[in-house]
CSV table of C-alpha atoms in Angstrom, one decimal:
chain,number,residue,atom,x,y,z
A,1,SER,CA,-4.5,19.2,-12.6
A,2,PRO,CA,-5.7,20.9,-9.3
A,3,LEU,CA,-5.1,24.3,-10.9
A,4,SER,CA,-7.7,23.5,-13.5
A,5,SER,CA,-10.1,22.7,-10.8
A,6,LEU,CA,-9.7,26.3,-9.5
A,7,LEU,CA,-10.7,27.6,-13.0
A,8,LEU,CA,-13.5,25.1,-13.4
A,9,ALA,CA,-15.0,26.0,-10.0
A,10,ASN,CA,-15.0,29.7,-10.8
A,11,LEU,CA,-16.5,29.0,-14.3
A,12,LEU,CA,-19.3,26.8,-12.9
A,13,SER,CA,-20.2,29.4,-10.2
A,14,ILE,CA,-20.3,32.1,-12.9
A,15,LEU,CA,-22.5,30.0,-15.1
A,16,LEU,CA,-25.0,29.5,-12.3
A,17,THR,CA,-25.6,33.3,-12.2
A,18,PRO,CA,-26.4,34.3,-15.8
A,19,GLU,CA,-28.4,37.3,-14.5
A,20,SER,CA,-25.3,38.9,-13.0
A,21,PRO,CA,-24.3,42.2,-14.8
A,22,ASP,CA,-20.6,40.9,-14.9
A,23,PHE,CA,-21.6,37.5,-16.3
A,24,LYS,CA,-20.2,38.1,-19.8
A,25,SER,CA,-16.9,39.7,-18.7
A,26,ASP,CA,-16.3,37.2,-15.9
A,27,SER,CA,-17.0,34.2,-18.1
A,28,THR,CA,-14.7,35.6,-20.8
A,29,LEU,CA,-12.0,36.2,-18.3
A,30,TRP,CA,-12.1,32.7,-16.8
A,31,SER,CA,-12.4,31.1,-20.2
A,32,MET,CA,-9.2,33.0,-21.3
A,33,LEU,CA,-7.5,31.9,-18.2
A,34,TYR,CA,-8.4,28.3,-19.1
A,35,PHE,CA,-6.9,28.9,-22.5
A,36,ALA,CA,-3.8,30.4,-20.9
A,37,LEU,CA,-3.4,27.4,-18.6
A,38,GLY,CA,-3.5,25.2,-21.7
A,39,GLY,CA,-0.7,27.3,-23.3
A,40,ALA,CA,1.3,27.1,-20.1
A,41,GLN,CA,1.0,23.3,-20.0
A,42,LEU,CA,2.1,23.1,-23.6
A,43,ILE,CA,5.3,25.0,-22.8
A,44,PHE,CA,6.1,23.4,-19.4
A,45,TYR,CA,5.3,19.8,-20.5
A,46,THR,CA,7.4,20.3,-23.6
A,47,GLY,CA,10.3,21.6,-21.5
A,48,GLN,CA,9.9,18.9,-18.9
A,49,ILE,CA,9.9,16.0,-21.3
A,50,TRP,CA,12.7,17.5,-23.4
A,51,LEU,CA,15.0,18.1,-20.4
A,52,PHE,CA,14.4,14.7,-18.9
A,53,ALA,CA,14.8,13.0,-22.3
A,54,VAL,CA,18.1,14.8,-23.0
A,55,ASN,CA,19.5,13.9,-19.6
A,56,SER,CA,18.3,10.4,-19.9
A,57,GLU,CA,19.9,9.8,-23.2
A,58,LYS,CA,23.2,11.3,-21.9
A,59,LEU,CA,23.1,8.9,-19.0
A,60,VAL,CA,22.3,5.9,-21.3
A,61,LYS,CA,25.1,6.9,-23.7
A,62,ARG,CA,27.6,6.9,-20.8
A,63,LEU,CA,26.3,3.6,-19.5
A,64,ARG,CA,26.4,1.8,-22.8
A,65,THR,CA,29.8,3.2,-23.7
A,66,GLN,CA,31.4,2.3,-20.4
A,67,ILE,CA,29.8,-1.2,-20.3
A,68,PHE,CA,30.8,-1.9,-23.9
A,69,ASP,CA,34.4,-0.8,-23.0
A,70,LYS,CA,34.4,-3.2,-20.0
A,71,MET,CA,33.2,-6.0,-22.2
A,72,LEU,CA,36.0,-5.3,-24.8
A,73,ARG,CA,38.6,-5.4,-22.1
A,74,MET,CA,37.5,-8.7,-20.5
A,75,PRO,CA,39.6,-11.8,-21.2
A,76,MET,CA,38.5,-14.6,-23.5
A,77,ALA,CA,37.7,-16.9,-20.6
A,78,TRP,CA,35.0,-14.4,-19.5
A,79,HIS,CA,33.5,-14.4,-23.0
A,80,ASP,CA,33.6,-18.2,-23.1
A,81,ASP,CA,31.2,-18.3,-20.1
A,82,PRO,CA,27.7,-19.2,-21.2
A,83,ASN,CA,26.4,-16.5,-18.9
A,84,ASN,CA,28.2,-14.0,-21.1
A,85,ALA,CA,26.8,-15.2,-24.4
A,86,PRO,CA,26.4,-12.6,-27.1
A,87,GLY,CA,22.6,-12.6,-26.8
A,88,ILE,CA,22.8,-11.9,-23.1
A,89,LEU,CA,25.4,-9.1,-23.5
A,90,THR,CA,23.3,-7.6,-26.3
A,91,THR,CA,20.2,-7.6,-24.0
A,92,VAL,CA,22.3,-5.8,-21.3
A,93,LEU,CA,23.2,-3.0,-23.7
A,94,ALA,CA,19.8,-2.7,-25.3
A,95,SER,CA,17.1,-3.6,-22.8
A,96,ASP,CA,18.7,-3.0,-19.4
A,97,ALA,CA,20.0,0.4,-20.5
A,98,ASN,CA,16.5,1.3,-21.9
A,99,ASN,CA,14.9,0.4,-18.6
A,100,VAL,CA,17.2,2.8,-16.8
A,101,SER,CA,16.4,5.4,-19.5
A,102,SER,CA,12.6,5.0,-18.9
A,103,LEU,CA,13.2,5.7,-15.2
A,104,THR,CA,15.0,8.9,-15.7
A,105,ALA,CA,13.1,10.1,-18.8
A,106,ASN,CA,9.5,9.3,-17.7
A,107,VAL,CA,9.1,8.1,-14.1
A,108,VAL,CA,11.0,10.8,-12.2
A,109,GLY,CA,9.1,13.6,-13.9
A,110,VAL,CA,5.7,12.0,-13.6
A,111,VAL,CA,6.2,11.2,-10.0
A,112,ILE,CA,7.3,14.7,-9.1
A,113,GLN,CA,4.4,16.1,-11.1
A,114,SER,CA,1.9,13.8,-9.4
A,115,LEU,CA,3.1,14.5,-5.9
A,116,SER,CA,3.0,18.2,-6.5
A,117,ALA,CA,-0.6,17.8,-7.9
A,118,ILE,CA,-1.8,15.9,-4.8
A,119,VAL,CA,-0.2,18.5,-2.4
A,120,THR,CA,-1.7,21.4,-4.4
A,121,GLY,CA,-5.1,19.6,-4.4
A,122,ILE,CA,-5.1,19.1,-0.6
A,123,VAL,CA,-4.2,22.8,0.0
A,124,LEU,CA,-6.8,24.2,-2.4
A,125,SER,CA,-9.4,21.8,-1.0
A,126,PHE,CA,-8.8,22.8,2.6
A,127,VAL,CA,-8.8,26.5,1.6
A,128,ALA,CA,-12.2,26.1,0.0
A,129,SER,CA,-13.9,23.8,2.6
A,130,TRP,CA,-12.3,21.8,5.3
A,131,HIS,CA,-15.4,19.6,5.5
A,132,LEU,CA,-15.2,18.6,1.9
A,133,ALA,CA,-11.4,18.3,2.2
A,134,LEU,CA,-11.7,15.8,5.0
A,135,LEU,CA,-14.4,13.8,3.1
A,136,SER,CA,-12.2,13.8,-0.1
A,137,LEU,CA,-9.1,12.7,1.9
A,138,ALA,CA,-11.1,9.8,3.3
A,139,ILE,CA,-12.2,8.7,-0.2
A,140,ALA,CA,-8.8,9.6,-1.9
A,141,PRO,CA,-7.4,6.0,-1.7
A,142,LEU,CA,-10.4,4.8,-3.7
A,143,ILE,CA,-9.8,7.6,-6.3
A,144,ILE,CA,-6.1,6.7,-6.5
A,145,PHE,CA,-7.1,3.1,-7.0
A,146,ALA,CA,-9.5,4.1,-9.8
A,147,GLY,CA,-6.6,6.0,-11.4
A,148,ILE,CA,-4.4,3.0,-11.2
A,149,ILE,CA,-7.0,0.9,-12.9
A,150,ASN,CA,-7.5,3.3,-15.8
A,151,ALA,CA,-3.8,3.8,-16.3
A,152,SER,CA,-3.1,0.1,-16.2
A,153,LEU,CA,-5.8,-0.6,-18.8
A,154,ALA,CA,-4.6,2.1,-21.0
A,155,ALA,CA,-1.0,0.9,-20.8
A,156,GLU,CA,-1.7,-2.8,-21.4
A,157,ASN,CA,-3.1,-2.8,-24.9
A,158,THR,CA,-1.6,-6.3,-25.5
A,159,PHE,CA,-1.4,-9.4,-23.5
A,160,GLU,CA,1.2,-12.2,-23.4
A,161,SER,CA,0.5,-15.9,-23.2
A,162,LYS,CA,2.5,-19.1,-23.8
A,163,GLU,CA,0.4,-20.0,-26.8
A,164,LEU,CA,0.9,-16.5,-28.4
A,165,GLY,CA,4.6,-16.8,-28.0
A,166,GLU,CA,4.6,-20.3,-29.5
A,167,SER,CA,2.6,-19.2,-32.5
A,168,ALA,CA,4.9,-16.3,-33.1
A,169,LYS,CA,7.9,-18.6,-32.9
A,170,ILE,CA,6.4,-21.0,-35.5
A,171,PHE,CA,5.6,-18.0,-37.8
A,172,THR,CA,9.1,-16.6,-37.5
A,173,GLU,CA,10.8,-20.0,-38.1
A,174,VAL,CA,8.7,-20.8,-41.1
A,175,ILE,CA,9.1,-17.4,-42.8
A,176,ASN,CA,12.9,-17.4,-42.2
A,177,ASN,CA,13.2,-20.9,-43.6
A,178,ILE,CA,10.5,-20.7,-46.3
A,179,LYS,CA,12.6,-22.2,-49.0
A,180,THR,CA,13.3,-25.3,-46.9
A,181,VAL,CA,9.6,-25.6,-45.9
A,182,ALA,CA,8.5,-25.3,-49.5
A,183,THR,CA,11.1,-27.7,-50.8
A,184,LEU,CA,9.9,-30.4,-48.3
A,185,GLY,CA,6.2,-29.5,-48.9
A,186,ARG,CA,5.5,-29.0,-45.2
A,187,GLU,CA,3.3,-25.8,-45.5
A,188,LYS,CA,0.1,-27.5,-44.3
A,189,ILE,CA,1.9,-29.2,-41.4
A,190,PHE,CA,3.1,-25.8,-40.0
A,191,LEU,CA,-0.2,-24.2,-40.8
A,192,GLN,CA,-2.0,-26.8,-38.7
A,193,ARG,CA,0.4,-26.3,-35.8
A,194,TYR,CA,-0.1,-22.6,-36.0
A,195,ALA,CA,-3.9,-22.8,-36.2
A,196,ALA,CA,-4.0,-25.2,-33.3
A,197,LEU,CA,-2.6,-22.6,-31.0
A,198,LEU,CA,-5.0,-19.8,-32.0
A,199,PRO,CA,-8.1,-21.0,-30.0
A,200,ALA,CA,-6.1,-20.7,-26.8
A,201,VAL,CA,-5.0,-17.2,-27.7
A,202,ARG,CA,-8.6,-16.3,-28.5
A,203,LYS,CA,-9.8,-17.7,-25.1
A,204,ALA,CA,-7.1,-15.8,-23.3
A,205,ALA,CA,-8.0,-12.6,-25.1
A,206,ILE,CA,-11.7,-12.9,-24.2
A,207,LYS,CA,-10.9,-13.6,-20.6
A,208,ARG,CA,-8.6,-10.6,-20.4
A,209,GLY,CA,-11.2,-8.4,-22.1
A,210,SER,CA,-13.9,-9.5,-19.6
A,211,ILE,CA,-11.6,-8.7,-16.7
A,212,SER,CA,-10.7,-5.4,-18.2
A,213,GLY,CA,-14.3,-4.5,-18.7
A,214,ILE,CA,-15.2,-5.3,-15.1
A,215,PHE,CA,-12.3,-3.3,-13.7
A,216,LEU,CA,-13.0,-0.3,-16.0
A,217,GLY,CA,-16.6,-0.3,-14.9
A,218,LEU,CA,-15.5,-0.5,-11.2
A,219,SER,CA,-13.1,2.4,-11.8
A,220,ASN,CA,-15.9,4.6,-13.3
A,221,PHE,CA,-18.3,3.5,-10.5
A,222,ILE,CA,-15.8,4.7,-7.9
A,223,MET,CA,-15.3,8.0,-9.7
A,224,PHE,CA,-19.1,8.7,-10.1
A,225,GLY,CA,-19.8,7.5,-6.6
A,226,PHE,CA,-17.2,9.9,-5.3
A,227,PHE,CA,-18.8,12.8,-7.1
A,228,ALA,CA,-22.3,11.8,-6.0
A,229,LEU,CA,-21.3,11.7,-2.4
A,230,VAL,CA,-19.4,15.0,-2.5
A,231,PHE,CA,-22.2,16.7,-4.4
A,232,TYR,CA,-24.7,15.5,-1.8
A,233,VAL,CA,-22.5,16.6,1.2
A,234,GLY,CA,-21.7,19.9,-0.7
A,235,ALA,CA,-25.4,20.6,-1.2
A,236,LEU,CA,-26.0,20.1,2.5
A,237,LEU,CA,-23.1,22.5,3.3
A,238,VAL,CA,-24.5,25.1,0.9
A,239,THR,CA,-28.0,25.0,2.3
A,240,LYS,CA,-27.3,24.6,6.0
A,241,GLN,CA,-23.9,26.2,6.6
A,242,GLY,CA,-23.8,28.8,3.8
A,243,LEU,CA,-20.9,27.3,1.9
A,244,GLY,CA,-20.4,29.2,-1.4
A,245,VAL,CA,-21.0,27.3,-4.7
A,246,MET,CA,-17.6,28.1,-6.0
A,247,ASP,CA,-16.0,26.8,-2.8
A,248,MET,CA,-18.0,23.7,-3.0
A,249,PHE,CA,-16.8,23.0,-6.6
A,250,LEU,CA,-13.2,23.8,-5.7
A,251,GLY,CA,-13.2,21.6,-2.6
A,252,MET,CA,-14.7,18.8,-4.6
A,253,PHE,CA,-12.6,18.9,-7.7
A,254,ALA,CA,-9.2,20.0,-6.4
A,255,LEU,CA,-8.4,16.9,-4.3
A,256,ALA,CA,-10.2,14.6,-6.7
A,257,PHE,CA,-8.1,15.7,-9.7
A,258,GLY,CA,-4.9,15.5,-7.7
A,259,ALA,CA,-5.7,12.0,-6.4
A,260,PHE,CA,-6.6,10.8,-9.9
A,261,ASP,CA,-3.3,12.1,-11.3
A,262,LEU,CA,-1.4,10.3,-8.5
A,263,GLY,CA,-3.3,7.1,-9.3
A,264,ALA,CA,-2.5,7.4,-13.0
A,265,SER,CA,1.2,7.7,-12.3
A,266,GLN,CA,1.2,4.3,-10.6
A,267,GLN,CA,1.2,2.7,-14.0
A,268,LEU,CA,4.9,3.5,-14.1
A,269,MET,CA,5.7,1.6,-10.9
A,270,PRO,CA,6.5,-1.6,-12.8
A,271,ASP,CA,9.0,0.5,-14.8
A,272,VAL,CA,10.7,1.4,-11.5
A,273,GLY,CA,11.1,-2.2,-10.5
A,274,LYS,CA,12.6,-3.0,-13.9
A,275,ALA,CA,14.9,-0.1,-13.7
A,276,VAL,CA,16.1,-1.0,-10.3
A,277,ALA,CA,16.8,-4.6,-11.4
A,278,SER,CA,18.5,-3.4,-14.6
A,279,SER,CA,20.6,-0.9,-12.6
A,280,ARG,CA,21.9,-3.8,-10.4
A,281,THR,CA,22.9,-5.7,-13.6
A,282,LEU,CA,24.6,-2.6,-15.2
A,283,PHE,CA,26.6,-1.9,-12.1
A,284,LYS,CA,27.7,-5.5,-11.9
A,285,TYR,CA,29.3,-5.0,-15.3
A,286,LEU,CA,30.7,-1.6,-14.5
A,287,ASP,CA,32.4,-3.1,-11.4
A,288,MET,CA,34.0,-6.0,-13.2
A,289,LYS,CA,37.8,-6.3,-13.1
A,290,SER,CA,39.6,-7.8,-16.0
A,291,THR,CA,42.5,-10.2,-15.3
A,292,ILE,CA,43.9,-9.5,-18.7
A,293,ASP,CA,43.3,-5.8,-19.4
A,294,PRO,CA,44.6,-4.2,-22.6
A,295,GLU,CA,44.3,-0.8,-20.8
A,296,ASP,CA,46.3,-1.9,-17.7
A,297,PRO,CA,48.7,1.0,-16.9
A,298,ASN,CA,51.2,-1.4,-15.2
A,299,LEU,CA,52.0,-3.2,-18.4
A,300,THR,CA,54.7,-0.9,-19.8
A,301,LEU,CA,57.1,-3.2,-21.7
A,302,THR,CA,56.9,-1.9,-25.4
A,303,GLU,CA,60.4,-2.6,-26.7
A,304,PRO,CA,60.7,-4.0,-30.3
A,305,ILE,CA,60.1,-7.7,-30.6
A,306,LYS,CA,62.5,-10.0,-32.5
A,307,GLY,CA,60.4,-13.1,-32.2
A,308,ASN,CA,62.3,-15.5,-29.9
A,309,ILE,CA,59.6,-17.6,-28.3
A,310,GLU,CA,59.8,-20.0,-25.4
A,311,PHE,CA,57.2,-22.1,-23.7
A,312,ARG,CA,58.5,-23.3,-20.3
A,313,HIS,CA,56.6,-26.1,-18.5
A,314,VAL,CA,53.2,-24.7,-19.7
A,315,THR,CA,50.1,-26.3,-18.4
A,316,PHE,CA,46.7,-25.0,-19.7
A,317,LYS,CA,43.1,-25.9,-20.0
A,318,TYR,CA,40.2,-23.9,-21.3
A,319,PRO,CA,37.9,-22.7,-18.5
A,320,ASN,CA,34.9,-24.6,-20.0
A,321,ARG,CA,36.7,-27.9,-20.5
A,322,ASP,CA,37.8,-30.6,-18.1
A,323,GLN,CA,40.8,-32.0,-19.9
A,324,PRO,CA,44.0,-29.9,-20.2
A,325,VAL,CA,45.3,-29.0,-23.6
A,326,PHE,CA,48.9,-28.7,-22.5
A,327,ASN,CA,50.6,-30.5,-19.6
A,328,LYS,CA,54.1,-29.3,-18.8
A,329,VAL,CA,54.8,-28.4,-22.4
A,330,SER,CA,58.2,-26.8,-23.2
A,331,PHE,CA,59.7,-25.7,-26.5
A,332,LYS,CA,61.7,-22.9,-28.1
A,333,ILE,CA,61.4,-21.2,-31.4
A,334,PRO,CA,64.2,-18.8,-32.5
A,335,GLY,CA,63.3,-15.6,-34.1
A,336,GLY,CA,63.1,-15.6,-37.9
A,337,ARG,CA,62.6,-19.4,-38.1
A,338,LYS,CA,59.8,-20.9,-40.1
A,339,VAL,CA,58.0,-23.5,-38.0
A,340,ALA,CA,55.0,-25.7,-38.7
A,341,LEU,CA,52.8,-27.1,-35.9
A,342,VAL,CA,51.3,-30.4,-37.1
A,343,GLY,CA,48.8,-32.5,-35.3
A,344,PRO,CA,45.2,-33.7,-35.2
A,345,SER,CA,42.2,-31.4,-34.4
A,346,GLY,CA,42.2,-30.4,-30.8
A,347,CYS,CA,45.8,-31.0,-30.0
A,348,GLY,CA,46.5,-27.4,-29.2
A,349,LYS,CA,47.9,-25.8,-32.5
A,350,SER,CA,45.5,-22.8,-32.3
A,351,THR,CA,45.9,-22.7,-28.5
A,352,VAL,CA,49.6,-21.8,-29.0
A,353,PHE,CA,48.7,-18.6,-30.7
A,354,GLN,CA,45.9,-17.8,-28.3
A,355,LEU,CA,48.4,-18.0,-25.5
A,356,LEU,CA,51.0,-16.0,-27.4
A,357,LEU,CA,48.4,-13.3,-27.9
A,358,ARG,CA,47.5,-13.6,-24.3
A,359,PHE,CA,43.9,-14.3,-24.8
A,360,TYR,CA,44.3,-16.6,-21.9
A,361,ASP,CA,46.9,-17.0,-19.1
A,362,THR,CA,48.6,-20.3,-18.4
A,363,ASP,CA,47.6,-22.3,-15.4
A,364,GLU,CA,51.2,-23.2,-14.7
A,365,GLY,CA,54.5,-22.4,-16.3
A,366,HIS,CA,55.6,-19.3,-18.3
A,367,ILE,CA,55.8,-18.0,-21.9
A,368,PHE,CA,58.7,-15.8,-22.9
A,369,ILE,CA,59.2,-13.6,-25.9
A,370,ASP,CA,62.7,-12.3,-26.3
A,371,GLY,CA,63.5,-13.4,-22.8
A,372,HIS,CA,60.6,-11.4,-21.3
A,373,ASP,CA,57.5,-13.0,-19.7
A,374,ILE,CA,54.6,-12.0,-21.9
A,375,LYS,CA,52.7,-10.9,-18.8
A,376,HIS,CA,55.0,-7.9,-18.7
A,377,TYR,CA,54.3,-6.7,-22.2
A,378,ASN,CA,51.9,-4.0,-23.0
A,379,LEU,CA,49.0,-6.0,-24.5
A,380,LYS,CA,48.3,-3.6,-27.4
A,381,HIS,CA,51.9,-3.5,-28.3
A,382,LEU,CA,52.2,-7.3,-28.1
A,383,ARG,CA,49.2,-8.1,-30.2
A,384,GLN,CA,50.2,-5.6,-32.9
A,385,GLN,CA,53.3,-7.6,-33.5
A,386,PHE,CA,51.3,-10.6,-34.8
A,387,SER,CA,49.8,-11.2,-38.3
A,388,ILE,CA,47.4,-14.1,-38.4
A,389,VAL,CA,45.2,-15.7,-41.1
A,390,SER,CA,43.0,-18.2,-39.2
A,391,GLN,CA,41.4,-21.2,-40.7
A,392,GLU,CA,37.9,-19.7,-40.1
A,393,PRO,CA,38.2,-16.0,-41.0
A,394,VAL,CA,35.5,-13.7,-39.8
A,395,LEU,CA,34.3,-10.7,-41.9
A,396,PHE,CA,32.6,-7.8,-40.3
A,397,ASN,CA,29.4,-6.3,-41.9
A,398,GLY,CA,31.0,-3.7,-44.2
A,399,THR,CA,33.2,-3.1,-47.2
A,400,ILE,CA,36.6,-4.8,-47.9
A,401,GLU,CA,38.3,-1.5,-46.9
A,402,TYR,CA,36.4,-1.5,-43.6
A,403,ASN,CA,37.4,-5.1,-42.8
A,404,ILE,CA,41.1,-4.3,-43.7
A,405,LYS,CA,41.1,-1.3,-41.4
């Protein structure tokens, strides 16, 4: 940080005058100040990361809870849409929320810290020597670029390629279905497919390693070139204009450290892009309006249900199908009567119950229960009146007691 450059400049200037009578006391003082700076960073970094992490998790908790609540309140037609498949919705709750979390937990704090570092570095550099400050400002973009390179190389410890993804896919499928693979004796076939992809992965890794080496060398060249130029100009200022050694070191290091911190923070810029895109996705879900909402305050009919059912000229087709299931269907079922619906698969037997539970609304016509249109019933009250044992029961991952509850 730029503050450490102030301590470093003073220490270096003291070390250049070992014959001074205050050499021991001054060196001890500035060394202890360096130690104190480390303790202060320990405290402030811990507090900064903790505060941002706590606020970030609170935000993510609210986002996930509210979006999950929205998903639960959407009609079945919405869930039937392939764009709302379980895998996509899971990704929204997991990955998109995490992307927003990384923005609030890491990026905001690091950006504020980096901006304050560069501003502090500029001020200290101009205080020490405006000549070196102007020179450092001119070269600062290169220093920032060097910081970006180092930060990017440190962050990207792995690489992605099509072949690597394919090899991982083969490995996962074989291990998950190892009994089938062993039964059919196909081990060598899958091994050959897996091994055939590895040379391309190796080639990509070598290429990336070479590029990383070149850019890392370029980054270090920029850094050492900067110090060489500033040392040379600083030496001229010391000999010809009487610039103090301590001021030379401070003017050189203050802006350089600040610029390098700012460059290192640029590794988080891709996270900003991901967070912005994820935020748009999350707000899209938060802004959704359900056409069949169990929490709709306007649905107030909660009187006891006797069970008189009437379908009156009902026409209905599922949103993802072209052919209608019902076309102007009408029938009545008195309460207390035992009725069997008989017909081939796909004729609409299960659809009757899905319409009664109001998973879907009819395209035309009306459904009445005890003389009231089911669209007027409170949805929770309506659905609590039904007991259903479906032909394909679904068990949740838990105990029998948990499933009953």
